[in-house]
PDB file of C-alpha atoms and ligand atoms in Angstrom:
ATOM      1  CA  MET N  84      -1.308 -54.042 -22.346  1.00 56.00           C
ATOM      2  CA  SER N  85      -2.539 -57.178 -24.681  1.00 60.00           C
ATOM      3  CA  LEU N  86      -0.092 -59.388 -26.564  1.00 54.00           C
ATOM      4  CA  ALA N  87      -1.350 -57.929 -29.905  1.00 57.00           C
ATOM      5  CA  ASP N  88      -0.740 -54.051 -28.439  1.00 60.00           C
ATOM      6  CA  THR N  89       2.654 -55.499 -27.880  1.00 56.00           C
ATOM      7  CA  LEU N  90       3.299 -57.085 -31.188  1.00 51.00           C
ATOM      8  CA  PHE N  91       1.901 -54.034 -32.867  1.00 54.00           C
ATOM      9  CA  ILE N  92       4.217 -51.959 -30.925  1.00 55.00           C
ATOM     10  CA  GLN N  93       7.219 -54.143 -32.127  1.00 52.00           C
ATOM     11  CA  PHE N  94       6.095 -53.823 -35.587  1.00 50.00           C
ATOM     12  CA  LEU N  95       6.040 -49.964 -35.360  1.00 53.00           C
ATOM     13  CA  TYR N  96       9.346 -49.916 -33.630  1.00 51.00           C
ATOM     14  CA  PRO N  97      11.533 -53.046 -34.575  1.00 47.00           C
ATOM     15  CA  ILE N  98      13.714 -53.745 -31.586  1.00 46.00           C
ATOM     16  CA  PRO N  99      16.676 -55.395 -33.004  1.00 39.00           C
ATOM     17  CA  GLY N 100      19.684 -52.963 -32.826  1.00 38.00           C
ATOM     18  CA  VAL N 101      18.151 -50.127 -31.345  1.00 44.00           C
ATOM     19  CA  ALA N 102      20.440 -49.491 -28.500  1.00 50.00           C
ATOM     20  CA  LEU N 103      23.583 -50.122 -31.016  1.00 57.00           C
ATOM     21  CA  GLN N 104      22.560 -47.603 -33.385  1.00 67.00           C
ATOM     22  CA  SER N 105      23.841 -43.934 -33.002  1.00 81.00           C
ATOM     23  CA  GLN N 106      20.693 -42.419 -34.978  1.00 90.00           C
ATOM     24  CA  CYS N 107      17.233 -42.609 -33.024  1.00 95.00           C
ATOM     25  CA  PRO N 108      14.795 -44.934 -34.434  1.00 94.00           C
ATOM     26  CA  ASN N 109      11.872 -43.641 -36.126  1.00 94.00           C
ATOM     27  CA  GLY N 110       9.284 -41.662 -34.253  1.00 94.00           C
ATOM     28  CA  TRP N 111      11.964 -40.903 -31.549  1.00 97.00           C
ATOM     29  CA  THR N 112      12.821 -37.127 -30.963  1.00 96.00           C
ATOM     30  CA  ARG N 113      16.483 -36.618 -30.499  1.00 96.00           C
ATOM     31  CA  ARG N 114      18.345 -34.503 -27.750  1.00 97.00           C
ATOM     32  CA  GLU N 115      21.901 -34.474 -27.283  1.00 95.00           C
ATOM     33  CA  ASN N 116      22.878 -38.207 -26.815  1.00 93.00           C
ATOM     34  CA  SER N 117      19.374 -39.313 -25.743  1.00 96.00           C
ATOM     35  CA  CYS N 118      15.993 -40.315 -27.952  1.00 97.00           C
ATOM     36  CA  TYR N 119      12.734 -39.925 -26.625  1.00 98.00           C
ATOM     37  CA  LEU N 120       9.628 -41.425 -27.211  1.00 98.00           C
ATOM     38  CA  PHE N 121       6.288 -39.925 -26.079  1.00 98.00           C
ATOM     39  CA  VAL N 122       3.764 -43.014 -25.817  1.00 97.00           C
ATOM     40  CA  ILE N 123       0.444 -41.339 -25.881  1.00 95.00           C
ATOM     41  CA  HIS N 124      -2.243 -43.843 -27.202  1.00 92.00           C
ATOM     42  CA  VAL N 125      -1.238 -46.644 -24.982  1.00 91.00           C
ATOM     43  CA  ALA N 126      -2.190 -45.875 -21.422  1.00 95.00           C
ATOM     44  CA  ASN N 127      -0.355 -48.009 -18.722  1.00 97.00           C
ATOM     45  CA  ASP N 128       0.360 -47.919 -15.046  1.00 98.00           C
ATOM     46  CA  TRP N 129       4.163 -47.183 -13.901  1.00 98.00           C
ATOM     47  CA  THR N 130       5.055 -50.867 -14.035  1.00 98.00           C
ATOM     48  CA  GLU N 131       4.027 -51.340 -17.484  1.00 98.00           C
ATOM     49  CA  SER N 132       5.288 -48.297 -18.995  1.00 98.00           C
ATOM     50  CA  GLU N 133       8.393 -49.115 -17.481  1.00 98.00           C
ATOM     51  CA  PHE N 134       8.223 -52.604 -19.205  1.00 97.00           C
ATOM     52  CA  PHE N 135       7.199 -51.320 -22.394  1.00 97.00           C
ATOM     53  CA  CYS N 136      10.098 -48.808 -22.617  1.00 97.00           C
ATOM     54  CA  GLN N 137      12.408 -52.195 -21.849  1.00 96.00           C
ATOM     55  CA  LEU N 138      10.745 -53.800 -24.785  1.00 96.00           C
ATOM     56  CA  LEU N 139      12.166 -50.973 -26.683  1.00 95.00           C
ATOM     57  CA  HIS N 140      15.523 -51.209 -25.011  1.00 93.00           C
ATOM     58  CA  SER N 141      14.953 -47.767 -23.207  1.00 96.00           C
ATOM     59  CA  ASN N 142      13.644 -46.981 -19.801  1.00 97.00           C
ATOM     60  CA  LEU N 143      11.205 -44.266 -18.472  1.00 98.00           C
ATOM     61  CA  VAL N 144      12.746 -41.017 -18.928  1.00 98.00           C
ATOM     62  CA  GLU N 145      15.356 -39.852 -16.373  1.00 98.00           C
ATOM     63  CA  ILE N 146      15.173 -35.980 -16.172  1.00 98.00           C
ATOM     64  CA  GLU N 147      18.749 -34.889 -14.929  1.00 97.00           C
ATOM     65  CA  THR N 148      18.730 -31.312 -15.546  1.00 98.00           C
ATOM     66  CA  SER N 149      16.939 -28.084 -16.088  1.00 98.00           C
ATOM     67  CA  GLU N 150      17.745 -28.182 -19.638  1.00 98.00           C
ATOM     68  CA  GLU N 151      16.631 -31.817 -20.098  1.00 98.00           C
ATOM     69  CA  ASN N 152      13.450 -30.975 -18.053  1.00 98.00           C
ATOM     70  CA  ALA N 153      12.620 -27.951 -20.195  1.00 98.00           C
ATOM     71  CA  PHE N 154      12.896 -30.327 -23.681  1.00 98.00           C
ATOM     72  CA  VAL N 155      10.679 -32.806 -21.937  1.00 98.00           C
ATOM     73  CA  GLN N 156       8.084 -30.409 -20.488  1.00 98.00           C
ATOM     74  CA  LYS N 157       7.531 -28.737 -23.857  1.00 98.00           C
ATOM     75  CA  GLU N 158       7.351 -31.986 -25.661  1.00 97.00           C
ATOM     76  CA  ALA N 159       4.816 -33.219 -23.168  1.00 97.00           C
ATOM     77  CA  ILE N 160       2.661 -30.005 -23.737  1.00 96.00           C
ATOM     78  CA  ARG N 161       2.824 -30.438 -27.248  1.00 95.00           C
ATOM     79  CA  HIS N 162       1.794 -34.223 -27.575  1.00 95.00           C
ATOM     80  CA  SER N 163      -0.895 -33.536 -24.460  1.00 93.00           C
ATOM     81  CA  PHE N 164      -3.337 -32.515 -27.193  1.00 93.00           C
ATOM     82  CA  GLU N 165      -3.041 -35.746 -28.849  1.00 93.00           C
ATOM     83  CA  ASN N 166      -4.556 -37.416 -25.600  1.00 90.00           C
ATOM     84  CA  ARG N 167      -6.543 -35.043 -23.460  1.00 90.00           C
ATOM     85  CA  ASP N 168      -7.849 -37.969 -21.179  1.00 91.00           C
ATOM     86  CA  SER N 169      -4.634 -38.720 -20.113  1.00 93.00           C
ATOM     87  CA  HIS N 170      -3.775 -37.526 -16.082  1.00 95.00           C
ATOM     88  CA  GLY N 171      -0.107 -36.819 -17.397  1.00 98.00           C
ATOM     89  CA  PHE N 172       2.981 -38.718 -18.258  1.00 98.00           C
ATOM     90  CA  TRP N 173       4.911 -41.299 -16.212  1.00 98.00           C
ATOM     91  CA  ILE N 174       8.447 -40.545 -15.849  1.00 98.00           C
ATOM     92  CA  GLY N 175      11.145 -42.872 -14.490  1.00 98.00           C
ATOM     93  CA  GLY N 176      11.034 -41.616 -10.494  1.00 98.00           C
ATOM     94  CA  THR N 177      10.016 -43.614  -7.461  1.00 98.00           C
ATOM     95  CA  ASP N 178      10.041 -43.452  -4.022  1.00 98.00           C
ATOM     96  CA  ALA N 179       8.472 -46.963  -3.479  1.00 97.00           C
ATOM     97  CA  ILE N 180      11.564 -48.475  -1.748  1.00 96.00           C
ATOM     98  CA  ASN N 181      11.907 -45.868   0.711  1.00 97.00           C
ATOM     99  CA  GLU N 182       8.993 -43.369   1.243  1.00 98.00           C
ATOM    100  CA  GLY N 183      10.116 -39.735   0.522  1.00 98.00           C
ATOM    101  CA  GLU N 184      13.519 -40.869  -1.091  1.00 98.00           C
ATOM    102  CA  TRP N 185      13.071 -40.312  -4.930  1.00 98.00           C
ATOM    103  CA  THR N 186      15.202 -42.484  -7.411  1.00 98.00           C
ATOM    104  CA  TRP N 187      15.449 -43.077 -11.025  1.00 97.00           C
ATOM    105  CA  VAL N 188      14.585 -46.534 -12.147  1.00 95.00           C
ATOM    106  CA  THR N 189      17.355 -46.604 -14.878  1.00 91.00           C
ATOM    107  CA  SER N 190      20.233 -45.528 -12.803  1.00 93.00           C
ATOM    108  CA  GLY N 191      19.178 -46.551  -9.381  1.00 95.00           C
ATOM    109  CA  SER N 192      20.506 -42.946  -8.425  1.00 96.00           C
ATOM    110  CA  ASN N 193      18.645 -40.088  -6.171  1.00 97.00           C
ATOM    111  CA  PHE N 194      17.111 -36.956  -7.953  1.00 98.00           C
ATOM    112  CA  THR N 195      19.761 -34.179  -8.059  1.00 97.00           C
ATOM    113  CA  TYR N 196      17.175 -32.218  -9.813  1.00 98.00           C
ATOM    114  CA  SER N 197      13.545 -32.231  -9.529  1.00 98.00           C
ATOM    115  CA  ASN N 198      10.773 -29.901 -10.785  1.00 98.00           C
ATOM    116  CA  TRP N 199       8.182 -30.499  -8.201  1.00 98.00           C
ATOM    117  CA  ALA N 200       4.775 -28.554  -8.679  1.00 98.00           C
ATOM    118  CA  PRO N 201       3.943 -26.635  -5.590  1.00 98.00           C
ATOM    119  CA  ARG N 202       2.622 -28.608  -2.403  1.00 96.00           C
ATOM    120  CA  PHE N 203       4.151 -31.691  -4.320  1.00 98.00           C
ATOM    121  CA  PRO N 204       5.024 -34.502  -3.694  1.00 98.00           C
ATOM    122  CA  ASP N 205       2.401 -34.980  -1.255  1.00 98.00           C
ATOM    123  CA  ASP N 206       2.087 -38.748  -1.127  1.00 98.00           C
ATOM    124  CA  TYR N 207      -1.688 -38.270  -1.084  1.00 98.00           C
ATOM    125  CA  ARG N 208      -3.513 -40.758   1.319  1.00 97.00           C
ATOM    126  CA  GLY N 209       0.240 -42.511   1.715  1.00 97.00           C
ATOM    127  CA  ASN N 210      -0.308 -44.149  -1.457  1.00 96.00           C
ATOM    128  CA  GLU N 211       1.713 -42.075  -4.284  1.00 98.00           C
ATOM    129  CA  ASP N 212       4.993 -43.504  -4.949  1.00 98.00           C
ATOM    130  CA  CYS N 213       5.544 -42.705  -8.661  1.00 98.00           C
ATOM    131  CA  ALA N 214       6.590 -39.391 -10.527  1.00 98.00           C
ATOM    132  CA  GLU N 215       4.368 -37.876 -13.610  1.00 98.00           C
ATOM    133  CA  LEU N 216       4.475 -34.816 -15.611  1.00 98.00           C
ATOM    134  CA  HIS N 217       1.134 -33.622 -14.139  1.00 98.00           C
ATOM    135  CA  ARG N 218      -1.276 -32.183 -16.628  1.00 97.00           C
ATOM    136  CA  ASP N 219      -3.122 -30.010 -14.094  1.00 96.00           C
ATOM    137  CA  SER N 220      -0.050 -28.377 -12.965  1.00 97.00           C
ATOM    138  CA  HIS N 221       0.920 -27.454 -16.254  1.00 96.00           C
ATOM    139  CA  PHE N 222       3.198 -30.516 -16.702  1.00 98.00           C
ATOM    140  CA  LEU N 223       5.408 -29.894 -13.443  1.00 98.00           C
ATOM    141  CA  TRP N 224       5.971 -32.964 -11.502  1.00 98.00           C
ATOM    142  CA  ASN N 225       3.825 -34.829  -9.386  1.00 98.00           C
ATOM    143  CA  ASP N 226       3.841 -38.253  -7.344  1.00 98.00           C
ATOM    144  CA  GLU N 227       0.842 -40.313  -8.073  1.00 98.00           C
ATOM    145  CA  LYS N 228      -0.555 -43.720  -7.577  1.00 98.00           C
ATOM    146  CA  CYS N 229       1.548 -46.220  -9.409  1.00 98.00           C
ATOM    147  CA  ASP N 230      -1.516 -48.152 -10.728  1.00 98.00           C
ATOM    148  CA  HIS N 231      -2.931 -45.107 -12.551  1.00 97.00           C
ATOM    149  CA  ARG N 232      -2.838 -45.389 -16.393  1.00 97.00           C
ATOM    150  CA  MET N 233      -1.897 -42.628 -18.354  1.00 97.00           C
ATOM    151  CA  SER N 234       0.764 -41.678 -21.277  1.00 98.00           C
ATOM    152  CA  PHE N 235       4.549 -41.889 -20.381  1.00 98.00           C
ATOM    153  CA  ILE N 236       7.946 -40.789 -22.156  1.00 98.00           C
ATOM    154  CA  CYS N 237      10.937 -43.534 -22.810  1.00 98.00           C
ATOM    155  CA  GLU N 238      14.312 -42.274 -23.057  1.00 97.00           C
ATOM    156  CA  LEU N 239      16.801 -44.466 -24.985  1.00 96.00           C
ATOM    157  CA  ALA N 240      20.828 -43.753 -24.509  1.00 93.00           C
ATOM    158  CA  LEU N 241      22.612 -43.701 -28.089  1.00 91.00           C
ATOM    159  CA  ARG N 242      25.747 -45.647 -28.265  1.00 76.00           C
ATOM    160  CA  GLU N 243      27.779 -42.803 -27.726  1.00 57.00           C
ATOM    161  CA  THR N 244      26.397 -42.445 -24.311  1.00 44.00           C
ATOM    162  CA  TYR N 245      27.176 -46.031 -23.738  1.00 47.00           C
ATOM    163  CA  SER N 246      30.987 -45.647 -24.777  1.00 45.00           C
ATOM    164  CA  THR N 247      30.972 -42.563 -22.484  1.00 48.00           C
ATOM    165  CA  ILE N 248      30.040 -44.695 -19.622  1.00 49.00           C
ATOM    166  CA  ILE N 249      32.020 -47.693 -20.273  1.00 50.00           C
ATOM    167  CA  GLY N 250      35.308 -45.568 -20.979  1.00 47.00           C
ATOM    168  CA  LYS N 251      34.902 -43.896 -17.477  1.00 42.00           C
TER     169      LYS N 251
HETATM  170 CA1   CA W 312      18.098 -38.302 -19.269  1.00 76.62          CA
HETATM  171 CA1   CA W 313       5.252 -41.851  -1.899  1.00 76.62          CA
HETATM  172 CA1   CA W 314       0.558 -36.095  -5.339  1.00 76.62          CA
END
C-alpha cells in the first residue's frame, strides 16, 4: 500500500477518537459492540491488512461465535460482488508461530470457534499460515499463504467493550 493510499484512507476514515466513540465511524457496519469494515478495493497481504486495520484503531476481525461468523460471512458474500478478483477476505487468525495452533492476532487466544471448509486447514505445501474467508468455499474458512493479496475485514471494538474488559 502506498503512502498516497494510506493518506486517502485516512481522509475517508479519520482516525482521531475512533476508538473512543460509542458509534461506528461512517462506512463501518455495527453488530453488537463491534464495528466492521469490509475493505474491498485495497488488496493487501495478511500483515499489511492487519497494519491497515491498526491505522484505523482496529484489527483484522476475530470471529468468536457462530452468530458473529454468520454475520461476517453474509456481509462478505454481499461485498464480494464489488471485487470478483479477490481470493477471499483475510481474517485475524494465524498459525505462523506454532504450525496447526490457530490463534487470533487481536487477543492472542486460541480459536474456540472455527468454521473451516471441508479438508481445510491443509497447510498446502507447508506454507499456509493465515486464515481467510475463501470465495471458492462459499466464504467458509481456508488457510492461505500470508503474502497473498486480497480483500480483508477489520473489527473495531466500541468503547462499551473496552469498559467491559477493564471492569473485569
Ligand atoms: Ca469479534
Ligand atoms: Ca499453517
Ligand atoms: Ca489451504
